[in-house]
């Protein structure tokens, strides 16, 4: 008897299980994870560096894990804040997954860390499908990207608990239509908070930290109407769940030499 198996659903179900374990493990230790998603060049790293620096000046225990396809440039920039930072090189993988994140946190995440900021791979398609065990999902878009970004990437914006507009100091030069952008955000995610920020001028810096601290204190994040991500396709026209096996060039856990089980993956 032949049976049709939806590979994408199977992969996402496995990821969701890993995410639940990781979220529970982080909650047990009193840590809130914040998942940051955006397109490349949105100013995500610059804003995060400013937020981490502010957190350190306030004496808050924070850490950041940043993912990229290549180079450790972002980690070096974030480390200037004085916060513990770890770079994850995905070697071509277009997103982080919960099990991968748990493996990198194990043996590295400081015990006193209360806020963990995860800078996901610069991409608004694949990362939107993967729950990382975060409590707060934040999507960033710069004023230079266009007002229709939420409509082009409805899953990313539709699942956000918070939306940040970056590079607000360039809004006039980019002829950014803020009202149109807000209307488009509301179409895919009614009620979500949208804040303007500029890492260069300092506008809105601290807003992300304050929202994360509120959630850490027990505040309920915004609940999006959208409950499941839309499928994403590659050039072959097929839906992909990215189920990569060992040795196929896509298993990028990059273990740090610790032999114990990963955070959230304990039996």
PDB file of C-alpha atoms in Angstrom:
ATOM      1  CA  UNK A   1       0.000   0.000   0.000  1.00  0.00           C
ATOM      2  CA  UNK A   2       1.353   3.425  -0.952  1.00  0.00           C
ATOM      3  CA  UNK A   3       1.035   6.312   1.464  1.00  0.00           C
ATOM      4  CA  UNK A   4       1.594   9.984   0.689  1.00  0.00           C
ATOM      5  CA  UNK A   5       3.758  11.742   3.252  1.00  0.00           C
ATOM      6  CA  UNK A   6       3.841  15.527   3.500  1.00  0.00           C
ATOM      7  CA  UNK A   7       7.542  15.988   4.151  1.00  0.00           C
ATOM      8  CA  UNK A   8       7.195  19.662   4.924  1.00  0.00           C
ATOM      9  CA  UNK A   9       4.589  19.044   7.616  1.00  0.00           C
ATOM     10  CA  UNK A  10       6.694  16.253   9.112  1.00  0.00           C
ATOM     11  CA  UNK A  11       9.766  18.472   9.288  1.00  0.00           C
ATOM     12  CA  UNK A  12       7.864  21.384  10.796  1.00  0.00           C
ATOM     13  CA  UNK A  13       6.173  19.072  13.315  1.00  0.00           C
ATOM     14  CA  UNK A  14       9.579  17.801  14.403  1.00  0.00           C
ATOM     15  CA  UNK A  15      10.829  21.368  14.692  1.00  0.00           C
ATOM     16  CA  UNK A  16       7.771  22.412  16.700  1.00  0.00           C
ATOM     17  CA  UNK A  17       8.434  19.590  19.151  1.00  0.00           C
ATOM     18  CA  UNK A  18      12.042  20.741  19.558  1.00  0.00           C
ATOM     19  CA  UNK A  19      10.832  24.327  19.980  1.00  0.00           C
ATOM     20  CA  UNK A  20       8.423  23.336  22.747  1.00  0.00           C
ATOM     21  CA  UNK A  21      11.228  21.577  24.590  1.00  0.00           C
ATOM     22  CA  UNK A  22      13.573  24.494  24.223  1.00  0.00           C
ATOM     23  CA  UNK A  23      10.958  27.025  25.302  1.00  0.00           C
ATOM     24  CA  UNK A  24      10.213  24.963  28.404  1.00  0.00           C
ATOM     25  CA  UNK A  25      13.927  24.600  29.208  1.00  0.00           C
ATOM     26  CA  UNK A  26      14.491  28.334  28.848  1.00  0.00           C
ATOM     27  CA  UNK A  27      11.437  29.128  30.975  1.00  0.00           C
ATOM     28  CA  UNK A  28      12.695  26.792  33.687  1.00  0.00           C
ATOM     29  CA  UNK A  29      15.914  28.767  33.930  1.00  0.00           C
ATOM     30  CA  UNK A  30      14.112  32.121  33.718  1.00  0.00           C
ATOM     31  CA  UNK A  31      15.233  33.108  30.229  1.00  0.00           C
ATOM     32  CA  UNK A  32      13.134  34.695  27.474  1.00  0.00           C
ATOM     33  CA  UNK A  33      14.253  34.228  23.874  1.00  0.00           C
ATOM     34  CA  UNK A  34      13.635  36.949  21.289  1.00  0.00           C
ATOM     35  CA  UNK A  35      13.733  35.885  17.625  1.00  0.00           C
ATOM     36  CA  UNK A  36      14.691  38.723  15.239  1.00  0.00           C
ATOM     37  CA  UNK A  37      13.757  38.333  11.563  1.00  0.00           C
ATOM     38  CA  UNK A  38      14.399  40.683   8.664  1.00  0.00           C
ATOM     39  CA  UNK A  39      15.717  41.009   5.138  1.00  0.00           C
ATOM     40  CA  UNK A  40      19.473  41.430   4.635  1.00  0.00           C
ATOM     41  CA  UNK A  41      20.583  45.028   5.138  1.00  0.00           C
ATOM     42  CA  UNK A  42      17.641  46.079   7.287  1.00  0.00           C
ATOM     43  CA  UNK A  43      19.871  47.403  10.062  1.00  0.00           C
ATOM     44  CA  UNK A  44      19.043  44.523  12.386  1.00  0.00           C
ATOM     45  CA  UNK A  45      22.610  44.108  13.656  1.00  0.00           C
ATOM     46  CA  UNK A  46      23.109  47.836  14.263  1.00  0.00           C
ATOM     47  CA  UNK A  47      19.897  48.090  16.259  1.00  0.00           C
ATOM     48  CA  UNK A  48      20.662  44.940  18.238  1.00  0.00           C
ATOM     49  CA  UNK A  49      24.133  46.249  19.097  1.00  0.00           C
ATOM     50  CA  UNK A  50      22.543  49.428  20.461  1.00  0.00           C
ATOM     51  CA  UNK A  51      19.967  47.449  22.465  1.00  0.00           C
ATOM     52  CA  UNK A  52      22.633  45.157  23.934  1.00  0.00           C
ATOM     53  CA  UNK A  53      24.788  48.135  24.888  1.00  0.00           C
ATOM     54  CA  UNK A  54      21.831  49.746  26.645  1.00  0.00           C
ATOM     55  CA  UNK A  55      21.056  46.507  28.465  1.00  0.00           C
ATOM     56  CA  UNK A  56      24.631  46.249  29.688  1.00  0.00           C
ATOM     57  CA  UNK A  57      24.583  49.842  30.930  1.00  0.00           C
ATOM     58  CA  UNK A  58      21.429  49.004  32.871  1.00  0.00           C
ATOM     59  CA  UNK A  59      23.153  45.992  34.398  1.00  0.00           C
ATOM     60  CA  UNK A  60      20.861  43.473  32.715  1.00  0.00           C
ATOM     61  CA  UNK A  61      22.004  39.917  32.006  1.00  0.00           C
ATOM     62  CA  UNK A  62      21.581  39.516  28.243  1.00  0.00           C
ATOM     63  CA  UNK A  63      23.221  37.476  25.500  1.00  0.00           C
ATOM     64  CA  UNK A  64      22.985  37.268  21.725  1.00  0.00           C
ATOM     65  CA  UNK A  65      23.356  34.517  19.153  1.00  0.00           C
ATOM     66  CA  UNK A  66      23.658  35.644  15.556  1.00  0.00           C
ATOM     67  CA  UNK A  67      23.304  33.442  12.476  1.00  0.00           C
ATOM     68  CA  UNK A  68      24.706  34.058   9.035  1.00  0.00           C
ATOM     69  CA  UNK A  69      25.671  32.048   5.978  1.00  0.00           C
ATOM     70  CA  UNK A  70      29.305  33.123   6.219  1.00  0.00           C
ATOM     71  CA  UNK A  71      31.706  35.425   8.138  1.00  0.00           C
ATOM     72  CA  UNK A  72      31.693  36.345  11.813  1.00  0.00           C
ATOM     73  CA  UNK A  73      31.270  40.050  11.097  1.00  0.00           C
ATOM     74  CA  UNK A  74      27.974  40.368  12.964  1.00  0.00           C
ATOM     75  CA  UNK A  75      29.303  38.655  16.091  1.00  0.00           C
ATOM     76  CA  UNK A  76      32.294  40.984  16.181  1.00  0.00           C
ATOM     77  CA  UNK A  77      30.011  43.987  15.929  1.00  0.00           C
ATOM     78  CA  UNK A  78      27.637  42.747  18.625  1.00  0.00           C
ATOM     79  CA  UNK A  79      30.515  41.842  20.952  1.00  0.00           C
ATOM     80  CA  UNK A  80      31.414  45.542  21.138  1.00  0.00           C
ATOM     81  CA  UNK A  81      28.393  45.893  23.440  1.00  0.00           C
ATOM     82  CA  UNK A  82      30.136  43.790  26.096  1.00  0.00           C
ATOM     83  CA  UNK A  83      27.379  41.163  26.064  1.00  0.00           C
ATOM     84  CA  UNK A  84      28.149  37.452  25.552  1.00  0.00           C
ATOM     85  CA  UNK A  85      27.822  36.765  21.818  1.00  0.00           C
ATOM     86  CA  UNK A  86      28.027  33.618  19.706  1.00  0.00           C
ATOM     87  CA  UNK A  87      28.184  33.386  15.915  1.00  0.00           C
ATOM     88  CA  UNK A  88      26.493  30.505  14.102  1.00  0.00           C
ATOM     89  CA  UNK A  89      27.638  29.862  10.539  1.00  0.00           C
ATOM     90  CA  UNK A  90      24.905  28.020   8.669  1.00  0.00           C
ATOM     91  CA  UNK A  91      27.108  27.349   5.609  1.00  0.00           C
ATOM     92  CA  UNK A  92      24.272  28.046   3.196  1.00  0.00           C
ATOM     93  CA  UNK A  93      21.237  27.012   5.237  1.00  0.00           C
ATOM     94  CA  UNK A  94      18.684  29.804   4.920  1.00  0.00           C
ATOM     95  CA  UNK A  95      17.309  29.692   8.472  1.00  0.00           C
ATOM     96  CA  UNK A  96      17.834  28.502  12.015  1.00  0.00           C
ATOM     97  CA  UNK A  97      15.884  25.572  13.454  1.00  0.00           C
ATOM     98  CA  UNK A  98      15.018  24.913  17.092  1.00  0.00           C
ATOM     99  CA  UNK A  99      17.189  21.822  17.474  1.00  0.00           C
ATOM    100  CA  UNK A 100      20.148  23.645  15.928  1.00  0.00           C
ATOM    101  CA  UNK A 101      19.663  26.600  18.271  1.00  0.00           C
ATOM    102  CA  UNK A 102      19.410  24.344  21.321  1.00  0.00           C
ATOM    103  CA  UNK A 103      22.676  22.663  20.397  1.00  0.00           C
ATOM    104  CA  UNK A 104      24.478  25.986  20.180  1.00  0.00           C
ATOM    105  CA  UNK A 105      23.077  27.250  23.470  1.00  0.00           C
ATOM    106  CA  UNK A 106      24.058  24.172  25.439  1.00  0.00           C
ATOM    107  CA  UNK A 107      27.234  24.766  27.391  1.00  0.00           C
ATOM    108  CA  UNK A 108      27.457  28.378  26.173  1.00  0.00           C
ATOM    109  CA  UNK A 109      24.419  30.338  27.389  1.00  0.00           C
ATOM    110  CA  UNK A 110      25.361  32.031  30.694  1.00  0.00           C
ATOM    111  CA  UNK A 111      23.368  30.758  33.651  1.00  0.00           C
ATOM    112  CA  UNK A 112      22.318  34.257  34.685  1.00  0.00           C
ATOM    113  CA  UNK A 113      21.093  35.232  31.196  1.00  0.00           C
ATOM    114  CA  UNK A 114      17.530  36.518  31.326  1.00  0.00           C
ATOM    115  CA  UNK A 115      17.132  37.794  27.763  1.00  0.00           C
ATOM    116  CA  UNK A 116      18.518  35.905  24.769  1.00  0.00           C
ATOM    117  CA  UNK A 117      18.388  37.748  21.455  1.00  0.00           C
ATOM    118  CA  UNK A 118      18.597  35.505  18.392  1.00  0.00           C
ATOM    119  CA  UNK A 119      19.498  37.297  15.173  1.00  0.00           C
ATOM    120  CA  UNK A 120      18.150  34.941  12.536  1.00  0.00           C
ATOM    121  CA  UNK A 121      19.544  34.595   9.014  1.00  0.00           C
ATOM    122  CA  UNK A 122      18.692  37.621   6.861  1.00  0.00           C
ATOM    123  CA  UNK A 123      15.659  36.219   5.064  1.00  0.00           C
ATOM    124  CA  UNK A 124      11.900  36.787   5.394  1.00  0.00           C
ATOM    125  CA  UNK A 125      10.817  33.496   3.792  1.00  0.00           C
ATOM    126  CA  UNK A 126      12.346  30.370   5.339  1.00  0.00           C
ATOM    127  CA  UNK A 127      12.832  31.637   8.932  1.00  0.00           C
ATOM    128  CA  UNK A 128       9.148  32.520   9.193  1.00  0.00           C
ATOM    129  CA  UNK A 129       8.240  28.825   9.130  1.00  0.00           C
ATOM    130  CA  UNK A 130      10.428  27.790  12.055  1.00  0.00           C
ATOM    131  CA  UNK A 131       9.543  28.288  15.711  1.00  0.00           C
ATOM    132  CA  UNK A 132      12.825  28.587  17.619  1.00  0.00           C
ATOM    133  CA  UNK A 133      11.322  28.278  21.081  1.00  0.00           C
ATOM    134  CA  UNK A 134      11.123  32.064  21.316  1.00  0.00           C
ATOM    135  CA  UNK A 135       8.616  33.925  23.453  1.00  0.00           C
ATOM    136  CA  UNK A 136       8.837  37.091  21.395  1.00  0.00           C
ATOM    137  CA  UNK A 137       9.110  37.160  17.598  1.00  0.00           C
ATOM    138  CA  UNK A 138      10.135  40.506  16.151  1.00  0.00           C
ATOM    139  CA  UNK A 139      10.157  41.407  12.454  1.00  0.00           C
ATOM    140  CA  UNK A 140      12.173  44.395  11.276  1.00  0.00           C
ATOM    141  CA  UNK A 141      11.842  46.350   8.026  1.00  0.00           C
ATOM    142  CA  UNK A 142      13.813  49.422   7.001  1.00  0.00           C
ATOM    143  CA  UNK A 143      12.218  52.483   5.445  1.00  0.00           C
ATOM    144  CA  UNK A 144      14.268  51.829   2.307  1.00  0.00           C
ATOM    145  CA  UNK A 145      12.548  48.475   1.619  1.00  0.00           C
ATOM    146  CA  UNK A 146       9.157  49.777   0.557  1.00  0.00           C
ATOM    147  CA  UNK A 147       5.719  50.048   2.133  1.00  0.00           C
ATOM    148  CA  UNK A 148       4.445  46.822   0.582  1.00  0.00           C
ATOM    149  CA  UNK A 149       6.936  44.556   2.386  1.00  0.00           C
ATOM    150  CA  UNK A 150       4.244  43.125   4.751  1.00  0.00           C
ATOM    151  CA  UNK A 151       2.100  42.140   1.781  1.00  0.00           C
ATOM    152  CA  UNK A 152       5.015  40.494  -0.012  1.00  0.00           C
ATOM    153  CA  UNK A 153       5.964  38.477   3.080  1.00  0.00           C
ATOM    154  CA  UNK A 154       2.657  37.886   4.897  1.00  0.00           C
ATOM    155  CA  UNK A 155       3.874  34.887   6.903  1.00  0.00           C
ATOM    156  CA  UNK A 156       6.827  36.762   8.390  1.00  0.00           C
ATOM    157  CA  UNK A 157       4.816  39.840   9.320  1.00  0.00           C
ATOM    158  CA  UNK A 158       1.642  37.892  10.071  1.00  0.00           C
ATOM    159  CA  UNK A 159       3.317  35.836  12.806  1.00  0.00           C
ATOM    160  CA  UNK A 160       5.151  38.730  14.476  1.00  0.00           C
ATOM    161  CA  UNK A 161       4.541  39.751  18.084  1.00  0.00           C
ATOM    162  CA  UNK A 162       6.193  43.108  17.359  1.00  0.00           C
ATOM    163  CA  UNK A 163       7.215  44.999  14.210  1.00  0.00           C
ATOM    164  CA  UNK A 164      10.108  47.475  14.171  1.00  0.00           C
ATOM    165  CA  UNK A 165      10.700  50.008  11.403  1.00  0.00           C
ATOM    166  CA  UNK A 166      14.447  50.650  11.145  1.00  0.00           C
ATOM    167  CA  UNK A 167      16.528  53.480   9.669  1.00  0.00           C
ATOM    168  CA  UNK A 168      13.735  55.916  10.471  1.00  0.00           C
ATOM    169  CA  UNK A 169      16.201  58.786   9.998  1.00  0.00           C
ATOM    170  CA  UNK A 170      16.151  57.994   6.260  1.00  0.00           C
ATOM    171  CA  UNK A 171      12.342  58.055   5.942  1.00  0.00           C
ATOM    172  CA  UNK A 172      12.144  61.437   4.244  1.00  0.00           C
ATOM    173  CA  UNK A 173      14.963  60.699   1.798  1.00  0.00           C
ATOM    174  CA  UNK A 174      13.406  57.325   0.938  1.00  0.00           C
ATOM    175  CA  UNK A 175       9.943  58.933   0.626  1.00  0.00           C
ATOM    176  CA  UNK A 176       8.668  56.297   3.025  1.00  0.00           C
ATOM    177  CA  UNK A 177       4.876  56.311   3.337  1.00  0.00           C
ATOM    178  CA  UNK A 178       4.420  55.370   6.987  1.00  0.00           C
ATOM    179  CA  UNK A 179       0.619  55.345   6.817  1.00  0.00           C
ATOM    180  CA  UNK A 180       0.662  52.903   3.889  1.00  0.00           C
ATOM    181  CA  UNK A 181       3.161  50.649   5.660  1.00  0.00           C
ATOM    182  CA  UNK A 182       1.055  50.586   8.831  1.00  0.00           C
ATOM    183  CA  UNK A 183      -2.085  49.795   6.827  1.00  0.00           C
ATOM    184  CA  UNK A 184      -0.312  46.885   5.137  1.00  0.00           C
ATOM    185  CA  UNK A 185       0.943  45.539   8.468  1.00  0.00           C
ATOM    186  CA  UNK A 186      -2.601  45.700   9.860  1.00  0.00           C
ATOM    187  CA  UNK A 187      -3.904  43.730   6.883  1.00  0.00           C
ATOM    188  CA  UNK A 188      -1.747  40.722   7.735  1.00  0.00           C
ATOM    189  CA  UNK A 189      -1.463  41.178  11.520  1.00  0.00           C
ATOM    190  CA  UNK A 190      -4.244  43.277  13.086  1.00  0.00           C
ATOM    191  CA  UNK A 191      -3.324  44.869  16.396  1.00  0.00           C
ATOM    192  CA  UNK A 192       0.425  44.238  16.314  1.00  0.00           C
ATOM    193  CA  UNK A 193       2.546  47.087  17.703  1.00  0.00           C
ATOM    194  CA  UNK A 194       4.723  48.920  15.161  1.00  0.00           C
ATOM    195  CA  UNK A 195       7.579  51.128  16.393  1.00  0.00           C
ATOM    196  CA  UNK A 196      10.010  53.421  14.591  1.00  0.00           C
ATOM    197  CA  UNK A 197      13.721  53.092  15.351  1.00  0.00           C
ATOM    198  CA  UNK A 198      17.043  54.470  14.219  1.00  0.00           C
ATOM    199  CA  UNK A 199      20.306  53.025  15.490  1.00  0.00           C
ATOM    200  CA  UNK A 200      22.123  56.058  14.068  1.00  0.00           C
ATOM    201  CA  UNK A 201      20.130  58.766  15.870  1.00  0.00           C
ATOM    202  CA  UNK A 202      18.993  56.685  18.835  1.00  0.00           C
ATOM    203  CA  UNK A 203      15.289  57.059  18.034  1.00  0.00           C
ATOM    204  CA  UNK A 204      13.377  54.150  19.525  1.00  0.00           C
ATOM    205  CA  UNK A 205      16.495  52.471  20.924  1.00  0.00           C
ATOM    206  CA  UNK A 206      15.427  50.699  24.096  1.00  0.00           C
ATOM    207  CA  UNK A 207      11.916  49.915  22.864  1.00  0.00           C
ATOM    208  CA  UNK A 208      12.846  46.355  21.949  1.00  0.00           C
ATOM    209  CA  UNK A 209      14.583  45.863  25.291  1.00  0.00           C
ATOM    210  CA  UNK A 210      11.598  47.269  27.184  1.00  0.00           C
ATOM    211  CA  UNK A 211       9.137  44.995  25.356  1.00  0.00           C
ATOM    212  CA  UNK A 212      11.328  41.969  26.026  1.00  0.00           C
ATOM    213  CA  UNK A 213      11.639  42.878  29.722  1.00  0.00           C
ATOM    214  CA  UNK A 214       7.867  43.231  29.944  1.00  0.00           C
ATOM    215  CA  UNK A 215       7.434  39.712  28.583  1.00  0.00           C
ATOM    216  CA  UNK A 216      10.092  38.485  31.008  1.00  0.00           C
ATOM    217  CA  UNK A 217       8.013  40.056  33.768  1.00  0.00           C
ATOM    218  CA  UNK A 218       4.936  38.110  32.715  1.00  0.00           C
ATOM    219  CA  UNK A 219       3.254  40.356  30.137  1.00  0.00           C
ATOM    220  CA  UNK A 220       1.479  38.518  27.327  1.00  0.00           C
ATOM    221  CA  UNK A 221       2.947  39.315  23.902  1.00  0.00           C
ATOM    222  CA  UNK A 222       0.617  40.210  21.070  1.00  0.00           C
ATOM    223  CA  UNK A 223      -1.106  37.118  19.687  1.00  0.00           C
ATOM    224  CA  UNK A 224      -1.147  37.122  15.867  1.00  0.00           C
ATOM    225  CA  UNK A 225      -4.283  36.025  14.050  1.00  0.00           C
ATOM    226  CA  UNK A 226      -2.217  33.841  11.722  1.00  0.00           C
ATOM    227  CA  UNK A 227      -1.604  30.452  13.324  1.00  0.00           C
ATOM    228  CA  UNK A 228       0.461  28.613  10.707  1.00  0.00           C
ATOM    229  CA  UNK A 229       3.152  29.710   8.263  1.00  0.00           C
ATOM    230  CA  UNK A 230       2.572  29.555   4.546  1.00  0.00           C
ATOM    231  CA  UNK A 231       4.616  27.026   2.566  1.00  0.00           C
ATOM    232  CA  UNK A 232       7.762  28.320   0.935  1.00  0.00           C
ATOM    233  CA  UNK A 233       9.063  27.089  -2.389  1.00  0.00           C
ATOM    234  CA  UNK A 234      12.434  26.976  -4.075  1.00  0.00           C
ATOM    235  CA  UNK A 235      13.267  27.318  -7.756  1.00  0.00           C
ATOM    236  CA  UNK A 236      12.135  23.778  -8.505  1.00  0.00           C
ATOM    237  CA  UNK A 237       8.563  24.768  -7.608  1.00  0.00           C
ATOM    238  CA  UNK A 238       8.360  22.243  -4.785  1.00  0.00           C
ATOM    239  CA  UNK A 239       7.563  22.887  -1.137  1.00  0.00           C
ATOM    240  CA  UNK A 240      10.568  22.295   1.076  1.00  0.00           C
ATOM    241  CA  UNK A 241      10.809  21.492   4.744  1.00  0.00           C
ATOM    242  CA  UNK A 242      14.605  21.339   4.628  1.00  0.00           C
ATOM    243  CA  UNK A 243      14.994  17.880   6.070  1.00  0.00           C
ATOM    244  CA  UNK A 244      18.736  17.395   5.718  1.00  0.00           C
ATOM    245  CA  UNK A 245      20.501  14.294   6.889  1.00  0.00           C
ATOM    246  CA  UNK A 246      23.995  13.882   8.285  1.00  0.00           C
ATOM    247  CA  UNK A 247      26.685  14.048   5.659  1.00  0.00           C
ATOM    248  CA  UNK A 248      24.645  15.794   2.994  1.00  0.00           C
ATOM    249  CA  UNK A 249      26.319  19.108   3.554  1.00  0.00           C
ATOM    250  CA  UNK A 250      23.390  20.681   5.395  1.00  0.00           C
ATOM    251  CA  UNK A 251      23.854  19.557   8.990  1.00  0.00           C
ATOM    252  CA  UNK A 252      25.353  22.675  10.543  1.00  0.00           C
ATOM    253  CA  UNK A 253      25.216  22.266  14.290  1.00  0.00           C
ATOM    254  CA  UNK A 254      28.891  23.256  14.687  1.00  0.00           C
ATOM    255  CA  UNK A 255      29.190  21.696  18.109  1.00  0.00           C
ATOM    256  CA  UNK A 256      31.348  23.542  20.596  1.00  0.00           C
ATOM    257  CA  UNK A 257      33.041  20.496  22.056  1.00  0.00           C
ATOM    258  CA  UNK A 258      30.638  19.915  24.925  1.00  0.00           C
ATOM    259  CA  UNK A 259      29.521  16.348  25.255  1.00  0.00           C
ATOM    260  CA  UNK A 260      26.329  16.927  27.228  1.00  0.00           C
ATOM    261  CA  UNK A 261      22.817  17.063  25.786  1.00  0.00           C
ATOM    262  CA  UNK A 262      21.594  20.254  24.194  1.00  0.00           C
ATOM    263  CA  UNK A 263      19.323  22.683  26.048  1.00  0.00           C
ATOM    264  CA  UNK A 264      15.751  21.575  25.527  1.00  0.00           C
ATOM    265  CA  UNK A 265      16.755  18.258  23.928  1.00  0.00           C
ATOM    266  CA  UNK A 266      17.240  16.230  27.066  1.00  0.00           C
ATOM    267  CA  UNK A 267      15.414  12.947  27.165  1.00  0.00           C
TER     268      UNK A 267
END
